[in-house]
Coordinates of C-alpha atoms in Angstrom, one line a residue:
M7 CA 142.0 68.1 85.7
P8 CA 139.7 70.7 83.8
L9 CA 140.5 74.3 84.3
R10 CA 136.8 74.9 85.8
S11 CA 137.2 72.4 88.7
Q12 CA 140.7 73.8 89.4
I13 CA 138.9 77.1 90.0
S14 CA 136.2 75.7 92.0
I15 CA 138.5 73.9 94.4
S16 CA 140.6 76.9 94.7
F17 CA 137.8 79.2 95.3
F18 CA 136.5 76.6 98.2
F19 CA 139.8 76.6 100.2
L20 CA 140.7 80.2 99.6
P21 CA 139.3 81.3 102.9
N22 CA 142.1 79.1 104.7
V23 CA 144.8 80.7 102.6
I24 CA 143.8 84.5 102.9
N25 CA 144.1 86.2 106.3
L26 CA 140.8 87.8 106.6
N27 CA 141.9 90.2 109.3
Y28 CA 143.4 92.5 106.7
P29 CA 141.0 95.3 106.0
S30 CA 141.9 94.9 102.3
C31 CA 140.0 91.7 102.1
F32 CA 136.4 93.1 102.0
C33 CA 135.0 90.1 100.1
S34 CA 133.5 87.4 102.2
F35 CA 133.8 83.8 101.9
H36 CA 131.7 82.6 105.0
P37 CA 129.4 80.2 103.3
F38 CA 132.3 78.3 101.8
V39 CA 134.1 78.1 105.2
P40 CA 134.4 74.3 106.2
Q41 CA 133.1 73.2 109.4
K42 CA 135.6 73.8 112.3
K43 CA 136.7 70.8 114.2
Q44 CA 135.9 70.8 117.7
V45 CA 136.7 67.2 119.1
T46 CA 140.0 65.7 118.6
G47 CA 141.9 62.7 119.6
Y48 CA 144.3 65.0 121.3
L49 CA 141.8 66.9 123.2
L50 CA 140.1 63.6 124.4
F51 CA 143.5 62.4 125.3
S52 CA 144.2 65.6 127.5
L53 CA 140.8 65.5 129.1
G54 CA 141.0 61.7 129.9
T55 CA 144.5 62.2 131.4
A56 CA 143.2 65.2 133.7
V57 CA 140.2 63.2 134.8
I58 CA 142.4 60.5 136.4
G59 CA 142.8 62.9 139.2
S60 CA 139.0 62.6 139.5
L61 CA 139.3 58.9 139.5
Q62 CA 141.4 58.9 142.2
F63 CA 139.2 61.1 144.2
G64 CA 136.4 58.7 143.9
Y65 CA 138.4 55.8 144.6
N66 CA 139.9 56.9 148.0
T67 CA 136.3 58.1 149.0
G68 CA 134.7 54.5 148.4
V69 CA 137.8 52.5 149.3
I70 CA 137.7 52.9 153.2
N71 CA 134.2 51.2 153.5
A72 CA 135.0 47.7 152.5
P73 CA 137.7 47.0 154.8
E74 CA 136.1 48.5 158.1
Q75 CA 136.2 45.3 160.0
K76 CA 139.6 44.4 158.9
L77 CA 141.0 47.8 160.1
R78 CA 139.2 47.5 163.3
S79 CA 141.0 44.3 163.6
F80 CA 144.1 45.8 162.7
F81 CA 143.7 48.5 165.2
N82 CA 143.3 46.0 168.2
D83 CA 146.2 43.6 167.1
T84 CA 148.4 46.7 167.2
W85 CA 147.3 47.8 170.5
M86 CA 147.9 44.3 171.8
E87 CA 151.3 44.5 170.4
R88 CA 152.1 47.8 172.1
Y89 CA 150.2 47.5 175.6
G90 CA 149.3 43.9 175.9
E91 CA 145.6 44.3 176.2
P92 CA 142.8 44.8 173.7
I93 CA 141.8 47.9 172.7
S94 CA 138.5 49.1 174.3
P95 CA 135.4 49.3 171.8
G96 CA 135.0 53.2 172.4
V97 CA 138.7 53.9 171.6
C98 CA 138.6 51.7 168.5
T99 CA 135.5 53.7 167.3
V100 CA 137.4 56.9 167.8
V101 CA 140.4 55.7 165.8
W102 CA 138.3 54.4 163.1
S103 CA 136.4 57.8 163.0
V104 CA 139.5 59.8 162.9
A105 CA 140.7 57.7 159.8
V106 CA 137.6 58.1 158.2
A107 CA 137.3 61.9 158.8
I108 CA 140.8 63.1 158.5
F109 CA 140.3 62.4 154.7
S110 CA 138.1 65.2 154.7
V111 CA 140.1 67.5 156.8
G112 CA 143.0 67.0 154.3
G113 CA 140.4 67.8 151.5
M114 CA 139.5 71.2 153.1
V115 CA 143.0 72.2 153.3
G116 CA 144.0 70.9 150.0
S117 CA 140.9 72.6 148.2
F118 CA 141.8 76.0 149.9
S119 CA 145.5 75.8 148.3
V120 CA 144.2 75.1 144.7
G121 CA 144.4 78.8 143.9
V122 CA 148.0 79.2 144.8
M123 CA 149.4 76.3 143.2
A124 CA 147.3 76.6 139.9
N125 CA 148.6 80.3 139.4
R126 CA 152.0 79.6 140.9
F127 CA 152.9 76.4 138.7
G128 CA 150.3 76.2 136.1
R129 CA 147.4 73.7 135.7
R130 CA 149.4 70.9 134.2
R131 CA 152.5 71.3 136.4
S132 CA 150.3 71.2 139.6
M133 CA 148.7 68.1 138.5
F134 CA 152.0 66.4 138.2
L135 CA 153.5 67.8 141.5
V136 CA 150.1 67.0 143.4
N137 CA 150.7 63.2 142.4
C138 CA 153.5 63.1 144.8
L139 CA 151.0 63.3 147.5
A140 CA 149.2 60.3 146.2
V141 CA 152.2 58.2 146.2
I142 CA 153.3 59.3 149.7
G143 CA 149.8 58.5 151.2
G144 CA 149.4 55.3 149.3
L145 CA 152.7 53.9 150.7
L146 CA 152.1 55.1 154.2
M147 CA 148.9 53.1 154.2
G148 CA 150.3 50.2 152.3
F149 CA 153.2 49.6 154.9
S150 CA 151.1 50.3 158.0
T151 CA 150.8 46.5 158.7
I152 CA 154.6 45.8 158.1
C153 CA 155.3 48.5 160.7
Y154 CA 152.4 47.9 163.1
S155 CA 151.4 51.5 163.1
Y156 CA 147.8 52.4 162.6
E157 CA 149.0 56.1 162.7
M158 CA 150.5 55.3 159.5
V159 CA 146.8 54.7 158.0
I160 CA 145.7 58.0 159.5
A161 CA 148.5 60.0 158.4
G162 CA 148.0 58.3 154.7
R163 CA 144.3 59.2 154.8
L164 CA 145.3 62.8 155.6
V165 CA 147.8 63.0 152.8
I166 CA 145.5 61.5 150.4
G167 CA 142.7 63.9 151.6
L168 CA 145.1 66.7 150.6
F169 CA 145.8 65.1 147.3
C170 CA 142.1 64.8 146.6
G171 CA 141.1 68.3 147.6
L172 CA 143.5 69.9 145.4
F173 CA 142.5 67.7 142.4
T174 CA 138.7 68.6 143.0
G175 CA 139.9 72.2 142.0
L176 CA 142.6 71.3 139.5
T177 CA 140.7 69.0 137.3
P178 CA 137.5 71.0 136.7
M179 CA 139.7 74.2 136.1
Y180 CA 141.8 72.4 133.5
V181 CA 138.9 70.6 131.6
G182 CA 137.0 74.1 131.5
E183 CA 140.1 76.0 130.1
V184 CA 141.0 73.6 127.4
S185 CA 137.4 72.6 126.2
P186 CA 135.7 74.4 123.3
T187 CA 132.9 76.8 124.4
P188 CA 130.1 74.8 122.9
L189 CA 131.2 71.4 124.6
R190 CA 132.6 72.8 128.1
G191 CA 129.3 71.5 129.9
A192 CA 129.7 68.2 128.4
F193 CA 133.1 67.8 129.1
G194 CA 132.7 69.3 132.6
T195 CA 130.8 66.3 133.6
L196 CA 133.8 64.2 133.0
H197 CA 135.0 65.1 136.5
Q198 CA 132.1 63.5 138.1
L199 CA 132.1 60.6 135.7
G200 CA 135.5 60.0 136.9
V201 CA 134.5 60.2 140.7
V202 CA 131.8 57.7 140.4
V203 CA 133.8 55.3 138.3
G204 CA 136.5 55.5 141.1
I205 CA 134.0 54.8 143.8
L206 CA 132.6 51.8 141.6
I207 CA 136.1 50.4 141.2
A208 CA 136.7 51.0 145.0
Q209 CA 133.5 48.8 145.6
I210 CA 134.3 46.0 143.3
F211 CA 138.0 45.8 144.4
G212 CA 136.9 45.9 148.0
L213 CA 135.0 42.4 147.7
E214 CA 136.1 39.7 150.0
F215 CA 137.6 37.5 147.1
L216 CA 139.6 40.3 145.3
L217 CA 141.1 42.9 147.7
G218 CA 139.1 43.1 150.7
S219 CA 140.5 40.2 152.7
E220 CA 142.4 40.1 156.1
K221 CA 145.7 39.8 154.2
M222 CA 145.0 42.2 151.0
W223 CA 143.4 45.3 152.3
P224 CA 146.6 47.2 152.8
L225 CA 147.1 46.7 149.1
L226 CA 143.6 47.9 148.5
L227 CA 144.3 51.2 150.2
A228 CA 147.8 51.4 148.5
L229 CA 146.7 50.8 144.9
T230 CA 145.9 54.7 144.4
V231 CA 149.7 54.9 143.8
A232 CA 149.1 52.9 140.4
P233 CA 146.8 55.8 138.7
A234 CA 149.0 58.5 140.3
V235 CA 152.2 57.1 138.4
L236 CA 150.0 56.5 135.3
Q237 CA 148.8 60.3 135.0
C238 CA 152.7 61.4 135.8
I239 CA 153.7 59.5 132.6
L240 CA 150.8 60.9 130.5
L241 CA 151.0 64.4 131.8
P242 CA 154.1 65.6 129.8
F243 CA 152.1 64.8 126.5
C244 CA 149.3 67.1 127.4
P245 CA 149.4 71.0 126.9
E246 CA 149.2 73.3 129.4
S247 CA 146.0 75.1 129.7
P248 CA 146.0 77.7 126.6
R249 CA 144.2 80.4 128.9
F250 CA 146.9 80.2 131.5
L251 CA 149.6 80.5 128.6
L252 CA 148.1 83.5 127.2
I253 CA 146.7 85.4 130.2
N254 CA 148.9 84.5 133.0
L255 CA 152.1 84.0 131.3
K256 CA 151.7 86.3 128.1
Q257 CA 153.0 83.5 125.8
E258 CA 150.4 84.0 122.7
E259 CA 152.6 81.8 120.4
Q260 CA 152.6 78.9 122.9
A261 CA 148.8 79.3 123.4
R262 CA 148.2 79.3 119.9
K263 CA 150.2 76.1 119.3
A264 CA 148.3 74.4 122.1
L265 CA 144.9 75.6 120.5
V266 CA 145.8 74.2 117.2
R267 CA 146.6 70.8 118.5
L268 CA 143.6 70.8 120.7
R269 CA 141.1 72.1 118.0
G270 CA 142.6 70.3 115.1
T271 CA 142.5 73.3 113.0
E272 CA 144.7 76.3 112.2
D273 CA 141.9 78.7 112.5
V274 CA 141.9 79.4 116.3
T275 CA 141.3 83.1 116.0
E276 CA 138.1 83.2 117.9
D277 CA 139.5 81.5 120.7
L278 CA 142.3 83.8 121.0
Q279 CA 140.2 86.7 120.5
E280 CA 138.1 85.5 123.6
M281 CA 141.2 85.0 125.8
K282 CA 142.6 88.3 124.8
E283 CA 139.4 90.1 125.4
E284 CA 139.3 88.5 128.9
S285 CA 143.0 89.4 129.5
A286 CA 142.2 93.0 128.5
K287 CA 139.7 93.3 131.2
M288 CA 142.3 91.6 133.6
A289 CA 145.0 93.9 132.8
M290 CA 142.6 96.8 134.1
E291 CA 141.8 95.1 137.3
K292 CA 144.1 94.1 140.1
K293 CA 144.8 90.4 140.9
V294 CA 142.0 88.9 142.9
T295 CA 142.8 87.4 146.2
I296 CA 140.2 85.1 148.4
A297 CA 139.9 87.9 150.9
E298 CA 139.1 90.4 147.9
L299 CA 136.9 87.9 146.6
F300 CA 134.5 88.3 149.8
R301 CA 135.0 91.9 149.9
S302 CA 134.3 92.9 146.2
P303 CA 130.4 93.4 145.4
A304 CA 131.3 92.4 141.8
Y305 CA 132.0 88.8 142.9
R306 CA 129.5 88.6 145.8
Q307 CA 126.4 87.1 143.7
P308 CA 128.6 84.3 141.6
L309 CA 130.5 83.4 144.9
L310 CA 127.1 83.1 146.7
I311 CA 125.8 80.9 143.7
A312 CA 129.1 79.0 143.7
V313 CA 128.9 78.1 147.6
M314 CA 125.2 77.3 147.6
L315 CA 125.7 74.7 144.4
Q316 CA 128.6 73.3 146.3
L317 CA 126.2 72.8 149.6
S318 CA 123.5 71.6 147.3
Q319 CA 125.6 68.5 146.5
Q320 CA 126.8 67.6 149.9
L321 CA 123.6 68.5 152.0
S322 CA 121.4 66.5 149.4
G323 CA 122.0 63.5 151.4
I324 CA 123.7 61.5 148.6
N325 CA 126.5 60.3 151.0
A326 CA 124.1 59.4 153.5
V327 CA 122.1 57.2 151.2
F328 CA 125.0 55.3 150.2
Y329 CA 125.8 54.7 154.1
Y330 CA 122.4 53.7 154.5
S331 CA 121.8 51.7 151.3
T332 CA 123.4 48.5 152.8
G333 CA 120.7 48.4 155.6
I334 CA 117.9 49.3 153.1
F335 CA 118.7 46.4 150.7
A336 CA 119.1 44.0 153.8
S337 CA 115.7 44.9 155.2
A338 CA 114.5 44.0 151.5
G339 CA 115.8 40.5 151.9
V340 CA 119.0 40.8 149.8
K341 CA 121.3 38.2 150.9
Q342 CA 124.4 39.9 149.8
P343 CA 123.6 43.6 150.2
I344 CA 127.1 44.8 149.0
Y345 CA 126.2 43.4 145.5
A346 CA 123.0 45.6 145.7
T347 CA 125.2 48.5 146.8
I348 CA 127.5 48.0 143.7
A349 CA 124.4 47.9 141.5
A350 CA 123.6 51.4 142.9
G351 CA 127.3 52.3 141.9
I352 CA 126.5 51.2 138.3
V353 CA 123.2 53.1 138.4
N354 CA 125.5 56.1 139.4
T355 CA 127.8 55.8 136.7
I356 CA 125.0 55.1 134.0
F357 CA 123.2 58.4 134.6
T358 CA 126.6 60.2 135.0
V359 CA 127.0 59.3 131.2
V360 CA 123.4 60.4 130.5
S361 CA 124.0 63.9 132.0
L362 CA 127.3 64.2 129.9
F363 CA 124.9 63.9 126.7
L364 CA 122.1 66.2 128.2
V365 CA 123.8 69.0 129.8
E366 CA 124.7 71.1 126.5
K367 CA 121.1 70.4 125.2
A368 CA 118.9 70.8 128.3
G369 CA 121.1 73.2 130.1
R370 CA 123.2 73.5 133.4
R371 CA 120.3 75.1 135.3
T372 CA 117.3 72.9 134.0
L373 CA 119.3 69.4 134.9
H374 CA 120.3 70.8 138.5
L375 CA 116.6 71.7 139.1
L376 CA 115.6 68.3 137.6
G377 CA 118.0 66.6 139.8
L378 CA 117.0 68.3 143.2
G379 CA 113.3 67.8 142.6
G380 CA 113.6 64.4 141.5
M381 CA 115.8 63.8 144.6
A382 CA 113.4 65.5 146.9
I383 CA 110.5 63.2 145.9
S384 CA 112.6 60.0 146.1
A385 CA 113.7 61.1 149.6
V386 CA 110.0 61.2 150.7
I387 CA 109.3 57.9 149.2
M388 CA 112.4 56.5 150.8
T389 CA 111.4 57.7 154.1
F390 CA 107.8 56.1 154.2
S391 CA 108.9 52.9 152.6
L392 CA 111.4 52.6 155.4
Y393 CA 108.9 53.3 158.1
L394 CA 106.6 50.8 156.5
K395 CA 109.4 48.3 155.6
D396 CA 107.5 45.4 157.2
I397 CA 105.3 45.6 154.3
P398 CA 107.2 43.4 151.6
A399 CA 106.2 45.8 148.9
M400 CA 107.7 48.6 150.7
S401 CA 111.0 47.3 151.1
Y402 CA 111.1 47.0 147.3
M403 CA 109.7 50.5 147.0
A404 CA 112.7 51.5 149.1
I405 CA 115.2 49.9 146.9
L406 CA 113.8 51.6 143.9
A407 CA 113.7 54.9 145.8
V408 CA 117.3 54.7 146.4
M409 CA 118.1 54.1 142.7
L410 CA 116.0 56.9 141.7
F411 CA 117.6 58.9 144.1
V412 CA 121.0 58.0 142.9
A413 CA 120.0 58.5 139.4
M414 CA 118.5 62.1 139.9
F415 CA 121.9 63.0 141.9
E416 CA 123.9 62.3 138.8
L417 CA 121.7 64.3 136.4
G418 CA 122.4 67.6 138.1
P419 CA 123.8 68.0 141.6
G420 CA 126.6 65.5 141.2
P421 CA 128.5 67.0 138.1
I422 CA 127.2 70.5 137.5
P423 CA 128.6 72.3 140.9
W424 CA 132.0 71.1 140.1
F425 CA 132.5 72.8 136.6
I426 CA 129.7 75.6 136.9
V427 CA 132.2 77.4 139.4
A428 CA 134.7 77.8 136.9
E429 CA 132.2 79.0 134.2
L430 CA 131.1 81.8 136.9
F431 CA 134.2 83.5 137.0
S432 CA 136.8 85.0 134.6
Q433 CA 140.4 83.9 134.5
G434 CA 141.5 86.3 137.3
P435 CA 139.2 85.3 140.3
R436 CA 138.7 81.8 139.2
P437 CA 141.3 79.9 141.1
A438 CA 140.4 81.7 144.4
A439 CA 136.6 81.2 143.8
M440 CA 137.4 77.4 142.8
A441 CA 139.4 77.1 146.2
V442 CA 136.5 78.8 148.3
A443 CA 133.8 76.5 146.6
G444 CA 135.9 73.5 147.1
C445 CA 136.6 74.2 150.8
C446 CA 132.8 74.5 151.2
N447 CA 132.2 71.3 149.5
W448 CA 134.7 69.3 151.8
T449 CA 133.6 71.1 154.9
A450 CA 129.8 70.0 154.1
N451 CA 131.2 66.4 153.5
F452 CA 133.1 66.4 156.8
L453 CA 130.0 67.8 158.6
V454 CA 127.7 65.1 157.0
G455 CA 129.8 62.4 157.6
M456 CA 130.2 63.1 161.4
S457 CA 126.8 63.9 162.2
F458 CA 124.8 61.5 160.1
P459 CA 125.3 58.2 162.3
K460 CA 124.0 60.1 165.3
L461 CA 121.2 61.6 163.5
V462 CA 120.1 58.0 162.3
E463 CA 120.2 56.9 166.0
L464 CA 118.0 60.0 166.9
C465 CA 115.4 60.2 163.8
G466 CA 115.6 56.4 162.5
P467 CA 114.2 56.6 158.8
W468 CA 112.9 60.1 159.3
V469 CA 116.4 61.3 158.9
F470 CA 115.8 61.7 155.2
L471 CA 113.2 64.4 155.6
I472 CA 115.8 66.7 156.9
F473 CA 117.5 66.2 153.4
T474 CA 114.3 66.7 152.0
A475 CA 114.0 70.1 153.5
F476 CA 117.5 71.0 152.1
L477 CA 116.7 69.9 148.6
I478 CA 113.5 72.1 148.5
F479 CA 115.5 75.1 149.7
F480 CA 118.1 74.6 147.1
F481 CA 115.5 74.0 144.4
I482 CA 114.0 77.2 145.2
F483 CA 117.4 79.0 145.3
T484 CA 118.6 77.7 141.8
F485 CA 115.1 78.6 140.4
I486 CA 115.6 82.2 141.5
K487 CA 119.3 82.9 141.5
V488 CA 121.2 80.6 139.2
P489 CA 121.8 81.7 135.6
E490 CA 122.1 79.4 132.4
T491 CA 125.6 79.3 131.3
K492 CA 125.0 77.1 128.4
G493 CA 127.0 78.0 125.2
K494 CA 128.2 81.3 126.8
T495 CA 131.8 82.5 127.1
F496 CA 133.5 83.0 130.2
D497 CA 133.4 86.7 129.6
E498 CA 129.6 86.8 128.7
I499 CA 128.9 84.8 131.9
S500 CA 130.7 87.1 134.1
R501 CA 129.0 90.4 132.5
G502 CA 125.6 88.7 133.2
F503 CA 125.8 89.5 136.8
G504 CA 125.8 93.1 136.0
A505 CA 129.3 93.9 137.3
P506 CA 130.1 97.5 136.2
P507 CA 133.0 97.6 133.5
P508 CA 136.5 98.7 134.8
T509 CA 136.9 102.4 135.1
A510 CA 139.7 102.5 132.5
A511 CA 137.4 101.2 130.1
S512 CA 134.7 103.7 130.4
S513 CA 136.3 106.4 128.8
A514 CA 136.8 106.6 125.0
E515 CA 138.7 110.0 125.4
D516 CA 141.6 108.7 127.4
P517 CA 143.5 106.2 125.4
V518 CA 146.6 106.7 127.4
A519 CA 145.0 105.4 130.5
T520 CA 144.6 101.9 128.9
S521 CA 148.4 101.9 128.5
S522 CA 148.7 99.4 125.5
I523 CA 145.0 98.5 125.1
A524 CA 142.2 100.4 123.7
V525 CA 138.7 99.2 124.6
T526 CA 135.8 99.9 122.4
L527 CA 132.1 99.2 123.9
A528 CA 129.3 98.7 121.8
A529 CA 126.7 101.3 122.1
S530 CA 123.8 99.4 120.8
S531 CA 124.3 96.5 123.1
P532 CA 125.8 97.1 126.4
E533 CA 125.2 93.5 127.7
K534 CA 127.1 92.1 124.8
E535 CA 130.2 94.2 124.3
K536 CA 133.4 93.2 122.4
V537 CA 136.8 94.1 123.4
P538 CA 139.0 94.0 120.6
L539 CA 142.6 94.2 120.9
V540 CA 144.1 97.1 119.1
E541 CA 147.4 98.9 119.1
A542 CA 147.7 102.2 121.2
A543 CA 149.8 103.6 118.5
A544 CA 146.7 104.6 116.5
P545 CA 144.0 105.8 119.0
A546 CA 142.3 107.9 116.4
A547 CA 141.9 104.8 114.1
A548 CA 140.4 102.9 117.0
A549 CA 137.9 105.7 117.9
A550 CA 137.0 105.9 114.4
A551 CA 136.1 102.5 113.8
P552 CA 132.5 101.4 114.1
P553 CA 131.6 99.6 117.4
A554 CA 131.8 95.7 116.9
T555 CA 128.6 93.8 118.4
E556 CA 128.4 89.9 119.1
T557 CA 126.9 89.4 115.7
T558 CA 129.8 90.6 113.9
R559 CA 132.1 88.2 112.7
L560 CA 135.5 88.5 114.1
N561 CA 137.2 88.3 110.6
D562 CA 135.2 91.2 109.5
K563 CA 135.8 93.8 112.1
P564 CA 137.4 96.8 110.2
S565 CA 140.4 97.9 112.2
A566 CA 143.5 99.2 110.2
Q567 CA 145.8 98.5 112.9
A568 CA 144.1 95.4 114.0
E569 CA 146.7 92.9 115.8
K570 CA 147.3 89.9 114.0
V571 CA 146.9 86.7 115.4

């Protein structure tokens, strides 16, 4: 090879060889640094494994609807076996309502326990352990007919609800922490995609000729064991969250190795630096509990936003529309309305995929506003179409309104509340915030499920105007209060709420107060300060270094005592 070519090739790859963190390397090779790899097969494998939990949530949400009459018949047969007389319709309805609603009760308890488990066992190990609940719940429901016990169905639903409540916090948390910052929103929608795919699978498997028959419905309910076992097999091959390793366990080398595999590049300096900055701020704050989350003024606004976004998802009326969709399709003359409901599930899935590609381009706030506004318009059209359903054209207009309502939900209110909560909080308060937000979501889900049938009896088709009022309220709240988090680091987002920096970081004259960490704030741009880690052994050198701003590349920050990563 000619000497000139060898020099050119060596020069091109030189930045990958030289450690640019050393102050002696004053020359810059930025224009020649190759594009960093963001998406790797290992990252997609890890995300796909985590989202199996979301699929479980969706499956167990939708699976109970198809075998309703079979379950009622089973309740009656069990009652006859025990007491020698048929169960009364009122008691049968109560048992059925408890079997359905107990799922949400388990979800509330599970979601409130997310923070404790995630911090105690880590993200990956928590997902592994929680799958034991899915196996227990599935087996309880699957063997209920053999044991002639409808109580086993109720107990199984409670345990499965506990399982799903934990996973509604663990999955978005893990996905958000392993994803690259520029793609965090797109990957965050994978949780909702898993949910809607799970609902669709449950609808298909619930057909009479598959698993929705008189004999096969216990297998339909117990099928949730299969993905739980699959996830337990795959999880050992996934990494623990690098943020948990570095910030919670202080295992920097393990975090670096996990990042190298996830990012597909040896240069993970920026990711590590971001985590260290967050760790530095956490080191100067005490651990945040759920009680402190409510008491601290610094967390009040992001917590309010997190709770309101979760309520906007459940009080939008999406579950009510799915509940009412079979009747809407029947009134339009569809002979097999179950297939039309499955078609709505397909629309649900398609637009979740669409939001996956739009969320990093349009932004979280924009898509949420678009979804809420579109749902409000669809709800008004649905209301008047149902009221005038005797006119043939109006019946078909109602079907289109249902499809549009579902599509708009999956653009914004469906996926965004799940992962934006993880973005609004730093590593310290994140598990507690996820627990509170998840509990609010499950509570609203429970209230809607319990109250909607009665509201339909009282209001008829006008019931959707109630949800329209909620949608308009949440649209106004989102427009005024919710910030855009697209492309921002967790630390930048948390600083955007105007929380005062920790007191230990406000004084440059007291390096001893920071123990082993000195913090430098950028005087020129207080909203975009950087917190580079430097060793306390040379406080004078740290004080003499020029402040690093957001536009300064990490590799160029001069620091004679800079910590090597």
